[in-house]
CSV table of C-alpha atoms and ligand atoms in Angstrom, one decimal:
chain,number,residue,atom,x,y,z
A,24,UNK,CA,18.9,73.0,28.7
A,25,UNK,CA,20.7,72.9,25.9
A,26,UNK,CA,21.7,70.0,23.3
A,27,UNK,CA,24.8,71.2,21.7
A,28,UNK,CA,25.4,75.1,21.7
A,29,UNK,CA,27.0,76.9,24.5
A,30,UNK,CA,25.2,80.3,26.2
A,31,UNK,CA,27.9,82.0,24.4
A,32,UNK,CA,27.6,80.5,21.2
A,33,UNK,CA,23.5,80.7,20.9
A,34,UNK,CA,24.6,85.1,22.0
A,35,UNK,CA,27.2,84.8,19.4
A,36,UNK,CA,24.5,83.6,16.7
A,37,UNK,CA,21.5,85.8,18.0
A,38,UNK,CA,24.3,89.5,18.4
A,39,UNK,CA,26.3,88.9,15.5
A,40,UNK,CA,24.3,86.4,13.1
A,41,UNK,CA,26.8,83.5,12.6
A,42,UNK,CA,28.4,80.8,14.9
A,43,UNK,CA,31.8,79.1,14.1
A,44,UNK,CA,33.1,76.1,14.2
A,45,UNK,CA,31.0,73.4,15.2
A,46,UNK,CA,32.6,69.7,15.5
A,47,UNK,CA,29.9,67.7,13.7
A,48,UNK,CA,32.1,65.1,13.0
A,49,UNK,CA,36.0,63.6,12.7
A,50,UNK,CA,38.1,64.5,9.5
A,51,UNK,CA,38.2,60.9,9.3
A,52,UNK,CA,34.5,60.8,8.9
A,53,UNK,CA,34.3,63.8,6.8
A,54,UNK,CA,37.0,62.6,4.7
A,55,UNK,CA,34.7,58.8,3.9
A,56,UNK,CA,31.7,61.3,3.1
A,57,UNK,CA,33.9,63.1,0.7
A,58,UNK,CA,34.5,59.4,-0.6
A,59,UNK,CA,31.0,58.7,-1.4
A,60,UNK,CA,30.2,62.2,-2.9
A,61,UNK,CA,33.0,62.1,-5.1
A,62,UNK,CA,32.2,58.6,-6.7
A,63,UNK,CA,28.4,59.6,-6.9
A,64,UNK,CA,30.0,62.4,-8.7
A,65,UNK,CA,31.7,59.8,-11.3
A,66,UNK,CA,28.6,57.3,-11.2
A,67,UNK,CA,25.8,60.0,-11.5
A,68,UNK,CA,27.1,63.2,-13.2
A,69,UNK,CA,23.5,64.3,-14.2
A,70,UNK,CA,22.4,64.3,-10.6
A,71,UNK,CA,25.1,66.2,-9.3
A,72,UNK,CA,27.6,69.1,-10.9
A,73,UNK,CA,27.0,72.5,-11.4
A,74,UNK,CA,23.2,71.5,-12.7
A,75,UNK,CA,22.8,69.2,-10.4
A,76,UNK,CA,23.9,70.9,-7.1
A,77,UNK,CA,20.3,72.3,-5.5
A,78,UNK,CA,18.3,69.6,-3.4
A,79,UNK,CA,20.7,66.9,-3.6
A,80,UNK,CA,20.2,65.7,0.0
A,81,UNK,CA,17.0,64.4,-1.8
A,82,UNK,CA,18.8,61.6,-4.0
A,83,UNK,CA,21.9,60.9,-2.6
A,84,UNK,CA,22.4,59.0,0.5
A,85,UNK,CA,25.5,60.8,2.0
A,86,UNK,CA,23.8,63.6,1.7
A,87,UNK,CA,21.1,62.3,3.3
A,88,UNK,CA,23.2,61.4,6.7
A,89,UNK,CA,24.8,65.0,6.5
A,90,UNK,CA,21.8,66.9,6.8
A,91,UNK,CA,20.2,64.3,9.6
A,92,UNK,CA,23.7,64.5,11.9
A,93,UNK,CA,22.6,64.2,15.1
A,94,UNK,CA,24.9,67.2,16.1
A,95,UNK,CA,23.7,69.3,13.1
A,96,UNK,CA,20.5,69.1,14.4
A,97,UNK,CA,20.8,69.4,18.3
A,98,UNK,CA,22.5,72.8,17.7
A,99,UNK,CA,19.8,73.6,15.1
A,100,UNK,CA,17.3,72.9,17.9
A,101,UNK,CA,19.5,74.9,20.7
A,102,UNK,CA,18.4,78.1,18.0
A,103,UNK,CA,14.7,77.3,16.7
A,104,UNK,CA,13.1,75.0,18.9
A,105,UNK,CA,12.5,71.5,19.1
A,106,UNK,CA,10.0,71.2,16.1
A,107,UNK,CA,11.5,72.2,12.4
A,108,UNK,CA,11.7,70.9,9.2
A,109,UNK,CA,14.4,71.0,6.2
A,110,UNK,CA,13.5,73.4,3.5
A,111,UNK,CA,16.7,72.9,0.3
A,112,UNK,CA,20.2,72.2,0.6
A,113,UNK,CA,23.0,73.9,-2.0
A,114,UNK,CA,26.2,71.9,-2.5
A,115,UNK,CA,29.0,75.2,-2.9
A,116,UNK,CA,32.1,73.6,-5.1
A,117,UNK,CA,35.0,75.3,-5.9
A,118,UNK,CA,37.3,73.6,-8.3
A,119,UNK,CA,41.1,73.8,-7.5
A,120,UNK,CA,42.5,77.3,-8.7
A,121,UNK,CA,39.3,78.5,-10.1
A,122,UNK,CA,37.7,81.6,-10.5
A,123,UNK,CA,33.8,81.1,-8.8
A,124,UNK,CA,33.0,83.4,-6.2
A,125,UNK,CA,30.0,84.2,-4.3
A,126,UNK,CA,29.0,88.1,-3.9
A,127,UNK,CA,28.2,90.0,-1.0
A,128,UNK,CA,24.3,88.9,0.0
A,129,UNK,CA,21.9,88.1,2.4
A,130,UNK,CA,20.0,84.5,1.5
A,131,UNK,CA,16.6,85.7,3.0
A,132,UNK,CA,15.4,88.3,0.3
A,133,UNK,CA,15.3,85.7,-2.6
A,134,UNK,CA,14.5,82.3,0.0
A,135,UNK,CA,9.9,83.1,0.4
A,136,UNK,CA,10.4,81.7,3.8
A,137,UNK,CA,8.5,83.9,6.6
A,138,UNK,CA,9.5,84.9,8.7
A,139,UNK,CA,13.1,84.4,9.4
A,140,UNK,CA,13.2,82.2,11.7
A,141,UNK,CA,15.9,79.7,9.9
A,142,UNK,CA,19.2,79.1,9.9
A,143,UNK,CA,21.8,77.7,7.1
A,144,UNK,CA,24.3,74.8,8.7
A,145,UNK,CA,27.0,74.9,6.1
A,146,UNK,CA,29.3,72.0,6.3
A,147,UNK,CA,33.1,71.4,5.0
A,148,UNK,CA,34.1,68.0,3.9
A,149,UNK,CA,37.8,69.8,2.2
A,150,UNK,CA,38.8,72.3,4.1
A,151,UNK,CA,37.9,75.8,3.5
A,152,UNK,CA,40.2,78.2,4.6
A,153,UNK,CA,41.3,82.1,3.3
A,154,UNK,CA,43.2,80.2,0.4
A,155,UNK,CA,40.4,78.1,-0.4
A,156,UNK,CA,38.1,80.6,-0.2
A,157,UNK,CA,36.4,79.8,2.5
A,158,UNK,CA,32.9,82.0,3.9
A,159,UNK,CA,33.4,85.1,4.7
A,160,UNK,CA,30.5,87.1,7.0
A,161,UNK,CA,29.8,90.5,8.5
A,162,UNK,CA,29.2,90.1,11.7
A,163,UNK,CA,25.8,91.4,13.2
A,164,UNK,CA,24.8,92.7,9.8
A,165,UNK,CA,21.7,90.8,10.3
A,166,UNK,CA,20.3,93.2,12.7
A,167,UNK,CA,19.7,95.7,10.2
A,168,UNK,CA,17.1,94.8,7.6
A,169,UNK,CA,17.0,93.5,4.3
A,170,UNK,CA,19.4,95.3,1.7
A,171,UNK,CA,18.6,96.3,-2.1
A,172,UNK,CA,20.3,93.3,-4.1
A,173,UNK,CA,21.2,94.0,-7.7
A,174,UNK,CA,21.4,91.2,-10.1
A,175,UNK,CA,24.6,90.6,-12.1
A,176,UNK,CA,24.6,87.5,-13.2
A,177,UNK,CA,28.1,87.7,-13.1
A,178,UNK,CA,30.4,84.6,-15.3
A,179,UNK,CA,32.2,83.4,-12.3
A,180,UNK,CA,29.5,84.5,-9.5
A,181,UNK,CA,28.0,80.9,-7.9
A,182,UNK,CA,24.8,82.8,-7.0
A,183,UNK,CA,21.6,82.0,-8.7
A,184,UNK,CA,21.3,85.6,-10.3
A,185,UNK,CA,24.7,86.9,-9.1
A,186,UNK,CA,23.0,89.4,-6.9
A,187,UNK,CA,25.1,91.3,-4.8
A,188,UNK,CA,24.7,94.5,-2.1
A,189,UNK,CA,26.9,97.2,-3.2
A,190,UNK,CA,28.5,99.0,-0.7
A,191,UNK,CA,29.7,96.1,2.1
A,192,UNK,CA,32.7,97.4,4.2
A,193,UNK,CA,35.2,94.9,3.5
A,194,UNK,CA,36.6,95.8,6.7
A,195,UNK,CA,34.4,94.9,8.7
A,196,UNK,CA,34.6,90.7,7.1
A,197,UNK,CA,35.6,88.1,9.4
A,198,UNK,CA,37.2,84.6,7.6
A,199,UNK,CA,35.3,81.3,8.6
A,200,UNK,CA,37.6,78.9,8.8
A,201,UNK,CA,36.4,75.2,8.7
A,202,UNK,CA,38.5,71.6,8.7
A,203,UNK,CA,36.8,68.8,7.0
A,204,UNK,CA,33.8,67.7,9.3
A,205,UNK,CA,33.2,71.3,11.2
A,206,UNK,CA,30.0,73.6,10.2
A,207,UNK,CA,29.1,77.0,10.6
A,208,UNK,CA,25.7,78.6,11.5
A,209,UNK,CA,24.4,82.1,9.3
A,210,UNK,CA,21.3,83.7,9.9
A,211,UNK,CA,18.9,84.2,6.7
A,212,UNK,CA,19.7,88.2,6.9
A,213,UNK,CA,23.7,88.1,7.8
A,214,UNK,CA,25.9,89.1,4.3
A,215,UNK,CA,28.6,86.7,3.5
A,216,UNK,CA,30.3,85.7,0.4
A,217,UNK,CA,33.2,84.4,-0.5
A,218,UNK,CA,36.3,84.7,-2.6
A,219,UNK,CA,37.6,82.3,-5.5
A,220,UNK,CA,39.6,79.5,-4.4
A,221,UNK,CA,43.1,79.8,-5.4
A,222,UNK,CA,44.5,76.7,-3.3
A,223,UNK,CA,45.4,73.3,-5.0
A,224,UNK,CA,42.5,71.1,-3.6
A,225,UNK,CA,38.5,71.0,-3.9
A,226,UNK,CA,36.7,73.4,-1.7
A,227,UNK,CA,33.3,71.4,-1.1
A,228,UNK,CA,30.8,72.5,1.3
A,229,UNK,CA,27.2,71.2,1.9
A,230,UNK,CA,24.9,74.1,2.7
A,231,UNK,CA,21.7,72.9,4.5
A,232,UNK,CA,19.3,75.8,3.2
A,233,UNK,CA,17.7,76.0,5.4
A,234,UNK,CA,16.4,74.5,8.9
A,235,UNK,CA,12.8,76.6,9.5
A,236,UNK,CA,10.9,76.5,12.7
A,237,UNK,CA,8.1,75.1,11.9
A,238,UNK,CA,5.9,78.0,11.7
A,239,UNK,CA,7.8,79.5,8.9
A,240,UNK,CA,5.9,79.2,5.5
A,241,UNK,CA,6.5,79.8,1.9
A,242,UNK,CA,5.0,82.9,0.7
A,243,UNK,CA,6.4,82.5,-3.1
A,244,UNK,CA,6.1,78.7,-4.3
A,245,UNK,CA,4.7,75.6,-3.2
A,246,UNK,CA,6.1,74.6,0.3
A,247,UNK,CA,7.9,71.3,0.0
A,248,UNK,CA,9.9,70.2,3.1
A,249,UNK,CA,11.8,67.6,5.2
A,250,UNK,CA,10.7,66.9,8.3
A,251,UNK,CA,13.9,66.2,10.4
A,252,UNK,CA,12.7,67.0,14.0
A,253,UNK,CA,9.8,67.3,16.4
A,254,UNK,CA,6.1,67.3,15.2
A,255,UNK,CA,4.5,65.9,11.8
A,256,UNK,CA,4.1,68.6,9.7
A,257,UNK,CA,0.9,70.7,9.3
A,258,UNK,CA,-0.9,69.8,6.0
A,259,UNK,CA,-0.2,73.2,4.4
A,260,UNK,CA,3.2,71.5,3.8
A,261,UNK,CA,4.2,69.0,0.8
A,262,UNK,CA,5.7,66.4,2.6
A,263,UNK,CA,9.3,65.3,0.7
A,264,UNK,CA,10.5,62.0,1.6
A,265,UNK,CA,13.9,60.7,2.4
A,266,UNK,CA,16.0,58.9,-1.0
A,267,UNK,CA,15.8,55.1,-0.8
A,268,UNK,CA,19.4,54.9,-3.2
A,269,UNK,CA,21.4,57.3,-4.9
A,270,UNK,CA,19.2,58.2,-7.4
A,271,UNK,CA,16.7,56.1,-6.9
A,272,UNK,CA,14.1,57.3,-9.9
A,273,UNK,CA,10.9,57.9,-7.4
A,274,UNK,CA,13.5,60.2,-5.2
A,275,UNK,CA,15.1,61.8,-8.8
A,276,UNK,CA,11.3,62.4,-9.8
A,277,UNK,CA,10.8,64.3,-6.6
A,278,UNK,CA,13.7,66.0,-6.6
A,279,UNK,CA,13.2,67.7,-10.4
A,280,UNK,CA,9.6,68.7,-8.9
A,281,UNK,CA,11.2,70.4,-5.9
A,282,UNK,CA,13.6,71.7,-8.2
A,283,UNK,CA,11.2,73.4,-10.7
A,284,UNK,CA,9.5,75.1,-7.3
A,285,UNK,CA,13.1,75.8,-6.0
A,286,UNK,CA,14.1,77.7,-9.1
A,287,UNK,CA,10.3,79.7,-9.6
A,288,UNK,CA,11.3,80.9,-6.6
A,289,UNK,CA,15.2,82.0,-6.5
A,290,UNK,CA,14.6,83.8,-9.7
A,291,UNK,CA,11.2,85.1,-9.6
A,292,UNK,CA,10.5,88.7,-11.2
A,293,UNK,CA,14.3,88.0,-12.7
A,294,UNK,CA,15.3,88.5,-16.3
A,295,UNK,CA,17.1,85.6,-16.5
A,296,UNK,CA,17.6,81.7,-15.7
A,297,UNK,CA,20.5,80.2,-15.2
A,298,UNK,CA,20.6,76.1,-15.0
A,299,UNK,CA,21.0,76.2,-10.8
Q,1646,AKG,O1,30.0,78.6,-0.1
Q,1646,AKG,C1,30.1,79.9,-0.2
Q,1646,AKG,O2,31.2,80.4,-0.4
Q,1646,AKG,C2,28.9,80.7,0.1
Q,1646,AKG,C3,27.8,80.0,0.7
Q,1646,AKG,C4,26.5,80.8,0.8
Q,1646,AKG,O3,26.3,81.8,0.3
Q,1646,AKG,C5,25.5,80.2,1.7
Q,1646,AKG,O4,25.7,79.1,2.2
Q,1646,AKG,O5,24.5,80.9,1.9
């Protein structure tokens, strides 16, 4: 039985890595979310922005709600299983008309989470469309390994360490398209990027990075996670718990520790750190 996928849509995910669009919630909805993101955006600049966009689910409260949706997490059970836990969240922003991009990768090879059983639920409170520069994927490149990544740490790349597989046919990329309030499923292995946003508005999404089954561990760093569904967690795990306020200080104290882990992590055996 399933809670929220179709047959077709858990074959889509499991044949060609990705599923799109899910209807997690109304634009109306969406739109009050983008409300409350944007004016913790004016009241709390340090905890959110371009240094502040890893882990935020941990401080803010809207945040909070998105990656607990009941609907996010009834299709991620439809893929893993009833028991899994939250392991980071991203927030992807693209100003209007700017230049950021995201290059050609695969999230698992920099992630430490074995083995890849997750999934990324990325969600759109703007909408994210070609213009915008919405998600683009190559469908079923999953199913052949992990690719050699080069690091380019590239001005206008919105990666970590700007690392990007080389020879992706372009022809081959298929445009997720998302209104306010819809998500999209990727598997840790399938490439996507994106392009820069050249429309007039905000391209926000909110990129729950991952949802693990719950035998998935951490190989690289200390393994902090949310539990969100099904069993308590096995002791091998840090425990994080759920923000009180927006940036409540115990909740910001956590966060910077999970954030310290998060980045030993993205950019181990790197030559360089950037501040996300
Ligand atoms: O938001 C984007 O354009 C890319 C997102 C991404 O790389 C991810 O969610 O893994």
């Amino acid at each position: 039985m399933t809670k929220h996928l179709t047959e077709a849509a858990k074959a889509c995910y499991r044949d060609y890595g990705y599923y799109t669009p899910i209807d997690v919630m109304s634009e109306t909805k969406a739109g009050r979310l983008l409300q409350q993101f944007e004016q913790a955006e004016v009241n709390f600049p340090e905890g959110l922005g371009p240094f502040g966009r890893n882990n935020a689910h941990l401080t803010f409260m809207c945040l909070d709600e998105i990656a607990h949706h009941k609907v996010i997490l009834n299709a991620v059970e439809d893929l893993l299983g009833s028991d899994f836990y939250l392991w980071g969240s991203v927030l992807f922003i693209k100003e209007p008309e700017s230049d950021g991009f995201v290059s050609w990768h695969q999230d698992a090879i920099y992630m430490g989470l074995m083995p890849h059983d997750f999934v990324t639920v990325w969600l759109a409170l703007t909408v994210s469309d070609e213009e915008a520069g919405c998600m683009r994927v190559i469908p079923g490149s999953h199913l052949s390994g992990v690719k050699t990544h080069e690091d380019t740490f590239g001005q206008h790349n919105i990666l970590t360490r700007g690392q990007r597989i080389a020879d992706v046919d372009q022809n081959q990329a298929l445009d997720i398209v998302l209104r306010p309030g819809q998500a999209s499923l990727h598997h840790p292995r399938l490439i996507h990027g994106s392009r820069p946003n050249r429309s007039g508005h905000r391209r926000v999404g909110v990129a729950l990075q991952s949802y693990a089954a719950s035998h998935v561990r951490q190989t690289v760093g200390v393994h902090y996670a949310l539990a969100v569904r099904g069993r308590e967690l096995d002791d091998s795990i840090v425990r994080l718990q759920r923000p009180q306020s927006d940036m409540a200080s115990g909740d910001v104290v956590q966060r910077e520790k999970v954030n310290r882990n998060y980045a030993e992590i993205l950019y181990r055996g790197a030559d360089q750190v950037r501040g996300y």
